[in-house]
mmCIF file of C-alpha atoms and ligand atoms in Angstrom:
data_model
loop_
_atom_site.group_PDB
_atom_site.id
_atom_site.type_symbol
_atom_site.label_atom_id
_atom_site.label_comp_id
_atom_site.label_asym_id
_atom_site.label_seq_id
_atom_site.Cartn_x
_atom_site.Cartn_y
_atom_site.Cartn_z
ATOM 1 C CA UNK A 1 -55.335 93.027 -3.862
ATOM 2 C CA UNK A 2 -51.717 92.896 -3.777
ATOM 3 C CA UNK A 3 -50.070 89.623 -4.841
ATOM 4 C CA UNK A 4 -48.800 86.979 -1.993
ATOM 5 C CA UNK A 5 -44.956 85.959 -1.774
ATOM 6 C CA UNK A 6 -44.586 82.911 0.252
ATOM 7 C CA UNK A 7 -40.840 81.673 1.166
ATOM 8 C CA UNK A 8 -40.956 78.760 2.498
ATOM 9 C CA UNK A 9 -38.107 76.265 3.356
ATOM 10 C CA UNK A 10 -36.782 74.694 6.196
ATOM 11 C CA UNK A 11 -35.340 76.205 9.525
ATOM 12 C CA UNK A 12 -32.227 77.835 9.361
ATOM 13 C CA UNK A 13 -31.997 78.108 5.568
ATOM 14 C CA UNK A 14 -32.160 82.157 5.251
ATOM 15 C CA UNK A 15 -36.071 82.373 5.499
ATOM 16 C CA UNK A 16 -35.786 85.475 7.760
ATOM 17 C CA UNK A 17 -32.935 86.864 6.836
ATOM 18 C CA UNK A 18 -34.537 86.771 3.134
ATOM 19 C CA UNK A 19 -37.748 88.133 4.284
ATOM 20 C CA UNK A 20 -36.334 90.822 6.260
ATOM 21 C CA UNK A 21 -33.383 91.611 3.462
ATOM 22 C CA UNK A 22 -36.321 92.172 0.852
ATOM 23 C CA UNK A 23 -38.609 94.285 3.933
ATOM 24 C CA UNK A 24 -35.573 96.489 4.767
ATOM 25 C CA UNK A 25 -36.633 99.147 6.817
ATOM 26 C CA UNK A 26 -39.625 99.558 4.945
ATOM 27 C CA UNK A 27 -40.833 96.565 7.233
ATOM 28 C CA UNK A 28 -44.675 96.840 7.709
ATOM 29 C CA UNK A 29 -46.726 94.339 9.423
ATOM 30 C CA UNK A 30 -49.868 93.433 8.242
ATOM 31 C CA UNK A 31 -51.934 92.401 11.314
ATOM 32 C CA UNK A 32 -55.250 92.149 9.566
ATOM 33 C CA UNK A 33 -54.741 89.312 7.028
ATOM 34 C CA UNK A 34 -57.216 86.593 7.343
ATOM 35 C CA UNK A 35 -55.086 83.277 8.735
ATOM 36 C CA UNK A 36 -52.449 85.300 11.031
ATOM 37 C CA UNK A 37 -50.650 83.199 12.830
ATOM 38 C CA UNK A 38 -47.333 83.810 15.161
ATOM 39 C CA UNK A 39 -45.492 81.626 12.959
ATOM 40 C CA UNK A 40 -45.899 83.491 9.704
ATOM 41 C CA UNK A 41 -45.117 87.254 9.433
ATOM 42 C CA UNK A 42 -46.219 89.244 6.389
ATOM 43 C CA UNK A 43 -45.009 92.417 5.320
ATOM 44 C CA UNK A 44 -45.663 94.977 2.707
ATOM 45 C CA UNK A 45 -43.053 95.446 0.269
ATOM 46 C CA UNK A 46 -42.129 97.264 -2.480
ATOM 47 C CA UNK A 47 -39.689 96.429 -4.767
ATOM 48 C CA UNK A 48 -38.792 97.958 -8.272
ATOM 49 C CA UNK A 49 -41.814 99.720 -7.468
ATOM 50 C CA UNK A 50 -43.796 97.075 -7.516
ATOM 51 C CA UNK A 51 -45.992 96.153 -4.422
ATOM 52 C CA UNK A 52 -46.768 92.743 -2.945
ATOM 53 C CA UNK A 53 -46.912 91.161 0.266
ATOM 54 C CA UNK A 54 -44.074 89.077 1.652
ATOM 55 C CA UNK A 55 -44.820 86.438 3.384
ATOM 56 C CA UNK A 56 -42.353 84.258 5.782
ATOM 57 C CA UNK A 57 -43.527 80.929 7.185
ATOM 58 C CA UNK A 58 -41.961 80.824 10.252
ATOM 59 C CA UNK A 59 -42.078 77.792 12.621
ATOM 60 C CA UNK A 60 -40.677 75.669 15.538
ATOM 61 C CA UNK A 61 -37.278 73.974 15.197
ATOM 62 C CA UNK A 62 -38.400 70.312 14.932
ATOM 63 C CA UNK A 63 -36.794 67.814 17.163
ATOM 64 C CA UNK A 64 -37.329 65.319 14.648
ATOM 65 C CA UNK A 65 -37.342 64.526 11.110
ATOM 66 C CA UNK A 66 -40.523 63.152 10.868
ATOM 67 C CA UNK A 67 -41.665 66.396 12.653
ATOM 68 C CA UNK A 68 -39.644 68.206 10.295
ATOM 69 C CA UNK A 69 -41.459 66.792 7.538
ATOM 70 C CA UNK A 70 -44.415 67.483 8.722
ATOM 71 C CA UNK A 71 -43.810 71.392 9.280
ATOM 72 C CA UNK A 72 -42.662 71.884 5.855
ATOM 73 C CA UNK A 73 -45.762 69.651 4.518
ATOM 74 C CA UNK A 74 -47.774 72.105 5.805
ATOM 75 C CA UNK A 75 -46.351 74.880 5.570
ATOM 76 C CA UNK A 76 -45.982 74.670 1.858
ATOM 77 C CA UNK A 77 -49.665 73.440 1.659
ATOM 78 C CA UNK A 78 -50.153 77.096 3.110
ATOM 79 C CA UNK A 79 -48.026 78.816 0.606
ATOM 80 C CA UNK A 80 -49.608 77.003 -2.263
ATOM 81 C CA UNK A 81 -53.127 77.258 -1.323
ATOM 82 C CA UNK A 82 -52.503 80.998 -0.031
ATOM 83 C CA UNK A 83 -49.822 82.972 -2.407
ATOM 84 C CA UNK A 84 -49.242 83.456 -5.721
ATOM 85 C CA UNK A 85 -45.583 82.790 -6.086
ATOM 86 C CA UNK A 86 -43.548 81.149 -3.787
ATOM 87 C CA UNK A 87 -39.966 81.243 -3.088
ATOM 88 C CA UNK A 88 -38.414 77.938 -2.057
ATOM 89 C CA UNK A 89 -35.318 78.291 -0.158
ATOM 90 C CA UNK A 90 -32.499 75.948 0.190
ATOM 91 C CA UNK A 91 -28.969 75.941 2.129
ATOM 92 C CA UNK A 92 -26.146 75.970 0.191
ATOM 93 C CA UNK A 93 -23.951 74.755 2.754
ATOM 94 C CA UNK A 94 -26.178 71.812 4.157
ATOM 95 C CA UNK A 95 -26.407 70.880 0.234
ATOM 96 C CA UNK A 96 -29.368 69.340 -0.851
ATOM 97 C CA UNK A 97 -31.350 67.341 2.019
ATOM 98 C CA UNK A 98 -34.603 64.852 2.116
ATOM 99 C CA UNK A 99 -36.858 67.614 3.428
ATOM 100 C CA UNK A 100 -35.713 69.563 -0.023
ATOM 101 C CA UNK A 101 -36.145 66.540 -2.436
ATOM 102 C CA UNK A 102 -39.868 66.353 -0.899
ATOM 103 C CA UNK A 103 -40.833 69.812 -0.717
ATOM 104 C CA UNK A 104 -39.892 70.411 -4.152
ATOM 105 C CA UNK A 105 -41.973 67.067 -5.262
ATOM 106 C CA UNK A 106 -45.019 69.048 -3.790
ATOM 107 C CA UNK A 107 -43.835 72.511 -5.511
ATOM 108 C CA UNK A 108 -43.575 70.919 -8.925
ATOM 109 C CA UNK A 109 -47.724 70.191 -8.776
ATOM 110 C CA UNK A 110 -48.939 73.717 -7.950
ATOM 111 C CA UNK A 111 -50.084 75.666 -10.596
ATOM 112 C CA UNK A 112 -48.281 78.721 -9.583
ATOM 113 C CA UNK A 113 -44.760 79.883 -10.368
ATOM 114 C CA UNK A 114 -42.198 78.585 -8.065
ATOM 115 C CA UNK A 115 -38.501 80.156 -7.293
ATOM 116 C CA UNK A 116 -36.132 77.769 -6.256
ATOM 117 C CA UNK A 117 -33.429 79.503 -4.178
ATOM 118 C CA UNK A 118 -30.180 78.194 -2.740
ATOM 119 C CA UNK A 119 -28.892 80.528 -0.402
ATOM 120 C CA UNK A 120 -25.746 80.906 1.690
ATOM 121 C CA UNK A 121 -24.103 81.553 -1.510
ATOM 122 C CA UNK A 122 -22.166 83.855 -0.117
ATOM 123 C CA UNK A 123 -19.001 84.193 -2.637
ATOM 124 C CA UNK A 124 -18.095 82.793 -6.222
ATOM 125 C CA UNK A 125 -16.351 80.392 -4.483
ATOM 126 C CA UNK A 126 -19.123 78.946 -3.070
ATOM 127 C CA UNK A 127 -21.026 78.953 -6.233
ATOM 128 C CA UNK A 128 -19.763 74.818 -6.731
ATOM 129 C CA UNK A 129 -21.593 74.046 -3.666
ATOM 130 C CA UNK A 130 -25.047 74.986 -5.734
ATOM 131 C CA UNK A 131 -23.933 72.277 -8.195
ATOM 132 C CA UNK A 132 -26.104 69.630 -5.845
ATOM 133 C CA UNK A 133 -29.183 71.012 -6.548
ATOM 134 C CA UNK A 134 -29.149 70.659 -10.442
ATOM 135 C CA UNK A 135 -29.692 67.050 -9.362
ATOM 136 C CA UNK A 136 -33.562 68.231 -8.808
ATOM 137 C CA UNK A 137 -33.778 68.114 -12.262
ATOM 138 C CA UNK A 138 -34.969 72.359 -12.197
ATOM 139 C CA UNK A 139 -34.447 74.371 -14.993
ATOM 140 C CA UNK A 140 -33.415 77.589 -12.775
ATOM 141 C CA UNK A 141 -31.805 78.009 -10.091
ATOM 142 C CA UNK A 142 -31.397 81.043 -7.955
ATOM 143 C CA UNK A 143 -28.033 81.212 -6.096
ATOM 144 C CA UNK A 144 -27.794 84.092 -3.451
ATOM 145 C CA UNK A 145 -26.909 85.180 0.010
ATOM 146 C CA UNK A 146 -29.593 86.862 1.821
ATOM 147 C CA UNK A 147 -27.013 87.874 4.157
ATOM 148 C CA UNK A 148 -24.762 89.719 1.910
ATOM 149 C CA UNK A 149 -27.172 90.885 -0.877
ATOM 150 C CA UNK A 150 -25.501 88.534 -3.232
ATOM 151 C CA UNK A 151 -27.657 87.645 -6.472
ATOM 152 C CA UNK A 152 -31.261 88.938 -4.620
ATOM 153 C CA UNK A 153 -31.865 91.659 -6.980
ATOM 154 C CA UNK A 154 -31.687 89.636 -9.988
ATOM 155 C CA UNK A 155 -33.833 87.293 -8.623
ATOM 156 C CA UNK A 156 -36.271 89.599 -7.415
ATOM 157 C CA UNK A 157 -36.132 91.032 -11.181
ATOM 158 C CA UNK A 158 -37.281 87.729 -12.417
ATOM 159 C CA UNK A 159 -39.799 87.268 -9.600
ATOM 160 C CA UNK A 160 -41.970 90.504 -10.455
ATOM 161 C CA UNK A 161 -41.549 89.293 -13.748
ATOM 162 C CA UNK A 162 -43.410 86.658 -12.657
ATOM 163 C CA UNK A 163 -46.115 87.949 -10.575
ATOM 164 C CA UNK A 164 -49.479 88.036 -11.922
ATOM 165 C CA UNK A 165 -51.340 91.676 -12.597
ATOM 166 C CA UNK A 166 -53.505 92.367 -9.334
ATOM 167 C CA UNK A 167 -52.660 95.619 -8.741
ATOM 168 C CA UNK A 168 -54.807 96.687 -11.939
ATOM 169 C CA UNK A 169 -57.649 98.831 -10.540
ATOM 170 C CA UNK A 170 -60.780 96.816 -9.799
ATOM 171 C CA UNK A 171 -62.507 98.350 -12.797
ATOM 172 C CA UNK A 172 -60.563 97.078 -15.199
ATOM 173 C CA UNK A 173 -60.747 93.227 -14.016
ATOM 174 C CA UNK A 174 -63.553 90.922 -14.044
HETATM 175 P P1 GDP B 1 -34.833 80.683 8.806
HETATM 176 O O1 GDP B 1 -34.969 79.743 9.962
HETATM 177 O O2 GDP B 1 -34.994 79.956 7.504
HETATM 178 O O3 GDP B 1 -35.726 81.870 8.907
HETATM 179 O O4 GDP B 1 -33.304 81.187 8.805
HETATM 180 P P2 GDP B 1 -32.696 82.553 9.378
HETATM 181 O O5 GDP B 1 -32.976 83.680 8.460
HETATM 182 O O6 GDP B 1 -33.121 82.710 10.791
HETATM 183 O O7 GDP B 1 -31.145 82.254 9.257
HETATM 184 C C1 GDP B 1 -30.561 81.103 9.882
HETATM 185 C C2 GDP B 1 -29.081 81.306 10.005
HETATM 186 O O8 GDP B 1 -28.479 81.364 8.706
HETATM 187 C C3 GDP B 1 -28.708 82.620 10.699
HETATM 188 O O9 GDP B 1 -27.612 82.385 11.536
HETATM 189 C C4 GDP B 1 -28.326 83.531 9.550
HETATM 190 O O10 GDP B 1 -27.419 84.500 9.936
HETATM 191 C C5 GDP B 1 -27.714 82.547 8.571
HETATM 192 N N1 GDP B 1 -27.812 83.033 7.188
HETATM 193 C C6 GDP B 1 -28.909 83.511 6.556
HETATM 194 N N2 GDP B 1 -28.614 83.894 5.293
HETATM 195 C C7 GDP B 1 -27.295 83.637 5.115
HETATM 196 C C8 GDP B 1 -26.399 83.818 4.008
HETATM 197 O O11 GDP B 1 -26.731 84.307 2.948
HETATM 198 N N3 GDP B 1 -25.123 83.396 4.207
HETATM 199 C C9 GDP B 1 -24.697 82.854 5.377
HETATM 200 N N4 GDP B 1 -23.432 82.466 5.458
HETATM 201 N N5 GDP B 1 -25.516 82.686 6.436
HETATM 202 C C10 GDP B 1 -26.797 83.068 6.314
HETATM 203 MG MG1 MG B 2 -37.191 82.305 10.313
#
């Protein structure tokens, strides 16, 4: 079994553009996972020649914040009972919001690692507008823009880093 990615995050924060950044033209879809829905699209990846499966949780655009809250509740239920790392993305240029300061109270009880990632970071000048999201109280970090490759390879360095050993040939696990 490959490992699971999960990004999660709300709409509009760089999900896709992430996801499909990291897929490049690589992109395959894998149709028979168990728990395919049209809202989630997974992909298998290989980066640094490591393989995994990418998945991006996907969703409506929620007419309200309670609705909002909702989606990402759920959503990130899915990525914690379903990956085994998860990338939380932020927006850099909303700052930090509500949704985030909630999400991230869920993150911090999974037993699994966690990436936070502000994106939209799309120049060192922009870099001050991370400065918010130290107020989380998170060791590290990730600034990057998914849109112009800015900072993704170092944080994909760190993320295989990360990733537990299930690639190891059944034999030699339990
Ligand atoms: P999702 O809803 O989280 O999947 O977000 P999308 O990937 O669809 O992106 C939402 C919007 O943000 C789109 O207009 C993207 O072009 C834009 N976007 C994504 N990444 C970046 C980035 O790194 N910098 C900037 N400036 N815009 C971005
Ligand atoms: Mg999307």
């Amino acid at each position: 079994m490959k490992p699971l990615i999960a990004i999660v995050g709300r709409p509009n924060v760089g999900k896709s553009t992430l996801f499909n950044r990291l897929v490049g033209r690589r992109k395959a879809m894998v149709d028979d996972m168990p728990g395919v829905t049209r809202d989630r699209n997974y992909a298998d990846v290989n980066r640094f020649d490591v393989p995994f499966i990418l998945i991006d949780t996907g969703g409506f655009e929620p007419e309200t914040s309670d609705r909002l809250l909702q989606q990402m509740r759920e959503q990130s239920q899915l990525a914690m009972d379903e990956a085994d790392l998860i990338l939380f993305v932020m927006d850099g240029r909303d700052g930090l919001t509500p949704a985030d300061v909630e999400v991230v109270e869920m993150l911090r009880r999974v037993n699994k690692p966690v990436f936070y990632v502000v994106n939209k970071i799309d120049g060192d000048r922009q870099e001050n507008a991370a400065g918010d999201f130290y107020s989380l109280g998170i060791e590290q970090i990730f600034t990057i823009s998914a849109e112009h490759n800015r900072g993704v390879n170092d944080l994909m360095e760190e993320v295989i880093a990360a990733l537990p050993n299930k690639t190891a040939p059944q034999s030699t696990r339990r």
